[in-house]
CSV table of C-alpha atoms and ligand atoms in Angstrom, one decimal:
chain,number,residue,atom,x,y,z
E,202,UNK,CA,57.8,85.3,106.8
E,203,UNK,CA,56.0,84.3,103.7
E,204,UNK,CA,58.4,83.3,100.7
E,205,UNK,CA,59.0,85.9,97.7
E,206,UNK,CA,57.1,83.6,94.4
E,207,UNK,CA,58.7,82.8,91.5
E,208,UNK,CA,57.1,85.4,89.7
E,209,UNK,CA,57.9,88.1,92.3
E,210,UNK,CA,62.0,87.1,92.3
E,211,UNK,CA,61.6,87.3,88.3
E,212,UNK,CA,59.8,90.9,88.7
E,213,UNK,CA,63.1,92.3,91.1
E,214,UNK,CA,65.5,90.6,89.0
E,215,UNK,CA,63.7,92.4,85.4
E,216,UNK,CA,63.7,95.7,87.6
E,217,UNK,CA,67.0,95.9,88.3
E,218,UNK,CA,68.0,95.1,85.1
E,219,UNK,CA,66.0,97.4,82.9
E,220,UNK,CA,65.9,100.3,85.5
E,221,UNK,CA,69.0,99.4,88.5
E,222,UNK,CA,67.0,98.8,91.6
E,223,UNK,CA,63.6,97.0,92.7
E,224,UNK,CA,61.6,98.1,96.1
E,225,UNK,CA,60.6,95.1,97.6
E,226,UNK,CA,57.7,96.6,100.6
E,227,UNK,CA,56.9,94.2,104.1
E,228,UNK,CA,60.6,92.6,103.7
E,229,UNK,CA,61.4,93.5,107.3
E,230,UNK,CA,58.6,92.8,109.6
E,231,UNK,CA,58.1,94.9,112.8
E,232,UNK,CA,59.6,92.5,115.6
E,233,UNK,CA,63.1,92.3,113.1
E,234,UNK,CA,62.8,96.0,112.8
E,235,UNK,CA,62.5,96.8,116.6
E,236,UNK,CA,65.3,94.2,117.3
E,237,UNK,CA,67.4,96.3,114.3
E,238,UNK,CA,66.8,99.4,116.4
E,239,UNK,CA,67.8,97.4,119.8
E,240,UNK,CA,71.0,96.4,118.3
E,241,UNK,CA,72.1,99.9,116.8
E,242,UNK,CA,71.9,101.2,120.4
E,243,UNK,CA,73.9,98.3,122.0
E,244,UNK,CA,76.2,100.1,118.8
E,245,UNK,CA,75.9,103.3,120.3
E,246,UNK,CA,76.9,102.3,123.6
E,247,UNK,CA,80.0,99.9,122.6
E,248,UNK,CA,81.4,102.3,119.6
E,249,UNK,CA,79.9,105.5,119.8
E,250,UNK,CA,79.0,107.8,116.5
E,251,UNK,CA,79.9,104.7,114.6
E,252,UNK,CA,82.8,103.5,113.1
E,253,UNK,CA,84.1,106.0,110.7
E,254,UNK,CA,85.1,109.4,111.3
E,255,UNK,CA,83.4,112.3,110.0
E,256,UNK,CA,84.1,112.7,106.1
E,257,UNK,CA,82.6,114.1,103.0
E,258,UNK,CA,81.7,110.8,101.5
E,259,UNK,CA,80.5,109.0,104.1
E,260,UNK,CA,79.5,111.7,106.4
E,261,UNK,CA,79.8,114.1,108.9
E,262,UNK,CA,77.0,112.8,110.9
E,263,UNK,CA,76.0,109.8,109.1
E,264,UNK,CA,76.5,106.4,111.8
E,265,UNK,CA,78.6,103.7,109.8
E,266,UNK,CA,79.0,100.2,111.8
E,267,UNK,CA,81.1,97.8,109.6
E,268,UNK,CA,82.5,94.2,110.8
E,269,UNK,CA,78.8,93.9,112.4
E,270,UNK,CA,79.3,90.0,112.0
E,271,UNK,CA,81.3,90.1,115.5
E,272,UNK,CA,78.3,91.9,116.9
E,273,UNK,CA,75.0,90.6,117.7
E,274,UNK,CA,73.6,87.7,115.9
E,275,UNK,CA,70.8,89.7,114.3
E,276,UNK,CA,73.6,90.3,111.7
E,277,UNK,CA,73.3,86.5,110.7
E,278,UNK,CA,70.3,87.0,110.0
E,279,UNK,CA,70.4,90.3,108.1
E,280,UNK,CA,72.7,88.7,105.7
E,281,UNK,CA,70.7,85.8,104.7
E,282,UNK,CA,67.2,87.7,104.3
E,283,UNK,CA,65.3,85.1,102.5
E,284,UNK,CA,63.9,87.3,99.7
E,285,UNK,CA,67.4,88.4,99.1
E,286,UNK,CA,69.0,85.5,98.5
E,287,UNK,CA,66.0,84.2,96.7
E,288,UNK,CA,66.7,87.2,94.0
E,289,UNK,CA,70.4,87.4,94.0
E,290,UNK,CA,71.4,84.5,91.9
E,291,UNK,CA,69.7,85.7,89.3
E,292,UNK,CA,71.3,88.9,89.4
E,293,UNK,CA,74.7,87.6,90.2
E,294,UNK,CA,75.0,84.1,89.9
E,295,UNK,CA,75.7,81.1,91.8
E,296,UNK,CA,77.9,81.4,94.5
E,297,UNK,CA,77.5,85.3,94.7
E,298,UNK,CA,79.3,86.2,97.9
E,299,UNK,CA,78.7,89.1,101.0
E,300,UNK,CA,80.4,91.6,100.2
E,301,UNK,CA,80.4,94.4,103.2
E,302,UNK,CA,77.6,94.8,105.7
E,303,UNK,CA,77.1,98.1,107.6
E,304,UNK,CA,74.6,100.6,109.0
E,305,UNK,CA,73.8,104.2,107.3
E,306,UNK,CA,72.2,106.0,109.9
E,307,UNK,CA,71.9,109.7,108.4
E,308,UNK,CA,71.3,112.3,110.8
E,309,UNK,CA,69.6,115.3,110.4
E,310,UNK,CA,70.8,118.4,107.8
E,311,UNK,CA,73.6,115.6,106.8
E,312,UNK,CA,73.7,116.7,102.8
E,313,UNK,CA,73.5,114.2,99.7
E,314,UNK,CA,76.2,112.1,99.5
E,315,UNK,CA,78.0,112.2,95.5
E,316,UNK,CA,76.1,110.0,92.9
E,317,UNK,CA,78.5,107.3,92.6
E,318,UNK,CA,78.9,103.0,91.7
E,319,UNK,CA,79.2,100.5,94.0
E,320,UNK,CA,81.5,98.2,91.7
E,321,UNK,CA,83.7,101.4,90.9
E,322,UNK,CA,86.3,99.8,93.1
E,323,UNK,CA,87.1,97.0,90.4
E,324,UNK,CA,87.4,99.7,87.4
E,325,UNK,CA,86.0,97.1,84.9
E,326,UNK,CA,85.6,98.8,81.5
E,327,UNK,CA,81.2,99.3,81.2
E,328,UNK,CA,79.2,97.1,80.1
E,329,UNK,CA,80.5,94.3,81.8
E,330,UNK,CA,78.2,91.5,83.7
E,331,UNK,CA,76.9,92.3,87.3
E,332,UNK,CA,79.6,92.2,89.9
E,333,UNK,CA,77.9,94.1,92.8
E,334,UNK,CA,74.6,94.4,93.8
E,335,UNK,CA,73.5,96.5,97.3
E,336,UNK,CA,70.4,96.0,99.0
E,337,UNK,CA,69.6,99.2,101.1
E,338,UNK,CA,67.1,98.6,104.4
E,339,UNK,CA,65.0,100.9,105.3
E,340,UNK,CA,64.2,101.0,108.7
E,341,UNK,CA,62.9,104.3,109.3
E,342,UNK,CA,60.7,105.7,106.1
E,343,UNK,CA,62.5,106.2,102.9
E,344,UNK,CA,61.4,110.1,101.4
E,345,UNK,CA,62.6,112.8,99.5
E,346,UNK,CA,63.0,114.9,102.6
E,347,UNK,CA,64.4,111.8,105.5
E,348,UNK,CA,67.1,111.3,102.7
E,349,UNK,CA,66.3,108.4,100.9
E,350,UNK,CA,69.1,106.8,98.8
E,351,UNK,CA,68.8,108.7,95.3
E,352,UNK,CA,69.2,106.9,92.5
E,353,UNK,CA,69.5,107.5,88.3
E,354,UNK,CA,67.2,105.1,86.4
E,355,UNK,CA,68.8,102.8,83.6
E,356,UNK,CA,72.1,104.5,84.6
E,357,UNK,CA,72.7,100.8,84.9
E,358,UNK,CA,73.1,100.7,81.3
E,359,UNK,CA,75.4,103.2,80.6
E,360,UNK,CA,78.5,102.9,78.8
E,361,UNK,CA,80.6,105.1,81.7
E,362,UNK,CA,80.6,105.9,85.3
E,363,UNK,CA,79.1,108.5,86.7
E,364,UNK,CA,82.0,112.0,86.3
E,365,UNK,CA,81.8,113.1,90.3
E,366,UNK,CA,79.8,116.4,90.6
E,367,UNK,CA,78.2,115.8,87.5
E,368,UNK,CA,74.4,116.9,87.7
E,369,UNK,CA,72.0,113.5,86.6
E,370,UNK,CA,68.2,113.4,86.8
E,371,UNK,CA,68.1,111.4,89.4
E,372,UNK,CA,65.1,110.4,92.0
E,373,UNK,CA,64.4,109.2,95.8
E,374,UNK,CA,64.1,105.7,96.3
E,375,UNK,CA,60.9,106.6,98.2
E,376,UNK,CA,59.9,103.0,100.3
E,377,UNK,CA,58.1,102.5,103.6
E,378,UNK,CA,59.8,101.5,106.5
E,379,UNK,CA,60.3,97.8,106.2
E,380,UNK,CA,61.3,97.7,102.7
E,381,UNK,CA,63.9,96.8,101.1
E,382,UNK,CA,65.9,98.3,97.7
E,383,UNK,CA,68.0,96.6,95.6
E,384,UNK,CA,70.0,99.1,94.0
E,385,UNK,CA,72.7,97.3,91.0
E,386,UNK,CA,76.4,98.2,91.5
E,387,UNK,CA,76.8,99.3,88.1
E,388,UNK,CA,73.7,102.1,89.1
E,389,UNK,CA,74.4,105.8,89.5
E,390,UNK,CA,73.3,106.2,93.6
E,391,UNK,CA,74.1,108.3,96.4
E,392,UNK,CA,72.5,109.1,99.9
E,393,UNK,CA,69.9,112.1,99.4
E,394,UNK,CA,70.1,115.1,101.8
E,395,UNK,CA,68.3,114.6,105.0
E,396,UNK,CA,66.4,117.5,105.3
E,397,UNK,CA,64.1,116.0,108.6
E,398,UNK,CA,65.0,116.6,112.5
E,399,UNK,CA,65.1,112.8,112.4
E,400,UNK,CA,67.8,110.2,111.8
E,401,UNK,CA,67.3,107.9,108.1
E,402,UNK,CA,67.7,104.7,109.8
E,403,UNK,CA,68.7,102.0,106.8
E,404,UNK,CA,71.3,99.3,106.4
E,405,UNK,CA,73.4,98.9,103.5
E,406,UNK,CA,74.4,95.7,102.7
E,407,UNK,CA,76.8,94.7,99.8
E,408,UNK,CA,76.8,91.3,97.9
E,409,UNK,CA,79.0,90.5,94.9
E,410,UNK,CA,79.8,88.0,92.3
E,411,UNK,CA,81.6,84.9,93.4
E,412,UNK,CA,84.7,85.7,90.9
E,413,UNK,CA,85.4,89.0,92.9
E,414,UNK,CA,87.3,90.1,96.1
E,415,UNK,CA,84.3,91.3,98.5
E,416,UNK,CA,84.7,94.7,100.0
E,417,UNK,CA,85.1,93.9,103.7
E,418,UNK,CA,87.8,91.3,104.7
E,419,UNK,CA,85.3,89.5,106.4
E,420,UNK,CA,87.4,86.2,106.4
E,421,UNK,CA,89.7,87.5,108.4
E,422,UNK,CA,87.5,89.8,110.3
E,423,UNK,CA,85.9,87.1,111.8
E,424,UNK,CA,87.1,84.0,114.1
E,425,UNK,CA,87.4,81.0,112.3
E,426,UNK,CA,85.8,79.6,115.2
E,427,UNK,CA,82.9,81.8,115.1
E,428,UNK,CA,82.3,81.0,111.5
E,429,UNK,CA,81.7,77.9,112.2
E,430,UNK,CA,78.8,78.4,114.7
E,431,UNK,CA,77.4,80.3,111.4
E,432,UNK,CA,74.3,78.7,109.4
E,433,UNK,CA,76.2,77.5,105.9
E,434,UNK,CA,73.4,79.7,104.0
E,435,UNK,CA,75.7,82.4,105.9
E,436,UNK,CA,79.7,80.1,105.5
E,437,UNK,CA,78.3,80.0,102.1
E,438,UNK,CA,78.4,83.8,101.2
E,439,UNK,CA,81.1,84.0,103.5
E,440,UNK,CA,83.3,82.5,100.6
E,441,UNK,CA,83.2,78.7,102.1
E,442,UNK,CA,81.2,77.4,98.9
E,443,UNK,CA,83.6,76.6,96.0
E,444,UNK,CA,82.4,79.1,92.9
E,445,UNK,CA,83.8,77.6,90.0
E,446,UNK,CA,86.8,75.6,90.9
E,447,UNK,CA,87.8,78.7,93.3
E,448,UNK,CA,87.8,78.9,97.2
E,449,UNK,CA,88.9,75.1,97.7
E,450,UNK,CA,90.8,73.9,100.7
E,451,UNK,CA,92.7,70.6,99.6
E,452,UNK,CA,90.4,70.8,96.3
E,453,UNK,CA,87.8,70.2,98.8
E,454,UNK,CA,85.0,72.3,100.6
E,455,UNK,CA,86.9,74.4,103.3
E,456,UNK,CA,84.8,73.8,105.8
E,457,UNK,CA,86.3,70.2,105.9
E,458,UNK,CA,89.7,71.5,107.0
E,459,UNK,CA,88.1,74.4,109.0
E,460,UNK,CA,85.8,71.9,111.2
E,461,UNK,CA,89.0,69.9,111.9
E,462,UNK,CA,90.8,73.0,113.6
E,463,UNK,CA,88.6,75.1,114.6
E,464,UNK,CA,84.8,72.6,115.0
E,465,UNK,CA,82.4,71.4,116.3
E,466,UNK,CA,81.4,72.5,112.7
E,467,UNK,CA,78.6,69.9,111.9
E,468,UNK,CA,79.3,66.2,112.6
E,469,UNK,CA,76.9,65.3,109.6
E,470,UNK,CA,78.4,67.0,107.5
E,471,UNK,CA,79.9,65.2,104.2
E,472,UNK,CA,82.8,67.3,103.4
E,473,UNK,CA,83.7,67.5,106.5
E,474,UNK,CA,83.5,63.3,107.3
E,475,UNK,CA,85.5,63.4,103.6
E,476,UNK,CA,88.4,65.3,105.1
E,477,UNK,CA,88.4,63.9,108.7
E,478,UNK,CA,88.3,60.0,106.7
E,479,UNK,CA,91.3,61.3,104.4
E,480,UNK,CA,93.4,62.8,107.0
E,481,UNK,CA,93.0,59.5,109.5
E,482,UNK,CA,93.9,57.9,106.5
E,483,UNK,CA,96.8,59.6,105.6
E,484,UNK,CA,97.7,59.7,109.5
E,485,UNK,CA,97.6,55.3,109.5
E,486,UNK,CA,100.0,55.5,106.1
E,487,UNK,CA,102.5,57.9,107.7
E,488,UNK,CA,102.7,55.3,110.9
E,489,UNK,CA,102.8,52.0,109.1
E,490,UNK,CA,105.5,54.2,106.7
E,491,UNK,CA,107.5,54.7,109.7
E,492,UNK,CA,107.4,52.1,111.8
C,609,LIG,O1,72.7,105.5,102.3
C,609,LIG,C1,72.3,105.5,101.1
C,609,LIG,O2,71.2,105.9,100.8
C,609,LIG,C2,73.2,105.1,100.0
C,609,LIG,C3,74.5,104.5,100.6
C,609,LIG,C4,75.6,104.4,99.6
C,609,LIG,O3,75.4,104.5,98.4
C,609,LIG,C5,77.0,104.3,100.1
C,609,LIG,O4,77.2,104.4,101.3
C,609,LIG,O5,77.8,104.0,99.3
């Protein structure tokens, strides 16, 4: 896949901040797409209808996977799209993390979902710098009628969140299958109705700021052990990288302490030879101390 330019990331990153969200079309090529569509039925199969029961907000017949990191490694790669995390820093900083990862397979008559924030959760008075940004996948075609995500424009820049029932002008993010939307946590959004005989087949995946607890507990929702098999693009967003003094093991890089109980980790690593050096160290001290 051909790299997002420089002046493409700057056009997203301007989007999202004048209007909330940016379409980015051709982000999800055909072969990652029909993979996508392989993995959701290994889904089926192993936890069918998804993995939350039927509700108002989320759905009655609306297919949510979550903790999709334990599941095939597609997801790896899902998380670390390249245009993604080309954009993301400039919307959220260094050391932005994942924040929850899941599926939003809409089926058909399933109404619109309440306009509503993603970075509600933290109750931050508005304005306040970005916290959250979602990226919605769409991986069937993104209309008015399939239900695709609705969205208010430069609700981003509102002074309040959005009062639930409320009626806002707001539009379909109408995108092609194999786009991708960013859509700004502090954007008024909601699933549109599906109005189709055909499932909305889209991913929603969640990303936030660095300084903030991420959605899913995916640090504990995953084996250590795993997470160490993981690309470090992926440990990074995980929460291994250090954001500003915050996520240290030993005031050092985690993954030091991690390779040493759960490795192989990478034996080049730096941090990792750091910590093993220290703790042998430490080890020869103790002995000569006690003997
Ligand atoms: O599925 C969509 O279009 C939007 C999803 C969303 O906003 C949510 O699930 O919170």
């Amino acid at each position: 896949m051909r790299e997002l330019t420089q002046s493409e990331q700057q056009h997203h990153a301007d989007e999202v901040a004048k209007q909330g969200y940016s379409i980015m079309e051709g982000a999800i090529d055909r072969d990652f797409r029909s993979a996508l569509l392989e993995e959701f039925e290994h889904l089926e199969q192993v936890r069918p209808g998804g993995d939350l029961a039927p509700a108002p907000f989320s759905g009655y017949v609306t297919r949510r996977w979550f903790d999709v990191l334990n599941d095939g490694d597609i997801w790896q790669r899902v998380a670390t799209h390249p245009w993604i995390m080309a954009v993301l820093p400039k919307l959220l900083g260094d050391g932005f993390l994942l924040s929850t990862m899941g599926t939003a397979i809409i089926g058909p008559g399933e109404d619109a979902q309440p306009l509503h924030v993603d970075d509600g959760v933290y109750a931050f008075p508005r304005p306040h710098p970005n916290l959250v940004c979602n990226t919605m996948w769409a991986i069937s075609d993104f209309t008015a009628e399939s239900g695709a995500t609705m969205v208010v424009p430069e609700s981003n820049n509102w002074d309040h969140d959005p009062v639930l029932n409320e009626k806002y002008d707001a539009i379909p993010v109408e995108m092609p299958a194999g786009s991708i939307a960013f859509v700004l946590g502090t954007c008024y959004h909601g699933a549109g109705k599906n109005a189709t005989d055909t499932d909305r087949v889209a991913l929603t995946i969640n990303y936030c700021s660095g300084s903030m607890r991420q959605q899913e507990n995916l640090m504990l929702g995953v084996h250590p052990e795993r997470m160490m098999t993981f690309p470090r693009e992926l440990q990074d967003i995980l929460g291994f990288k250090i954001c500003k003094g915050a996520g240290h093991l030993f005031a050092t890089d985690p993954r030091s302490e991690m390779g040493r109980h759960y490795g192989p980790g990478n034996p080049d690593d730096p941090y990792l030879n750091r910590r093993s050096a220290l703790h042998s160290e430490r080890v020869k001290r103790k002995t000569r101390q006690e003997s």
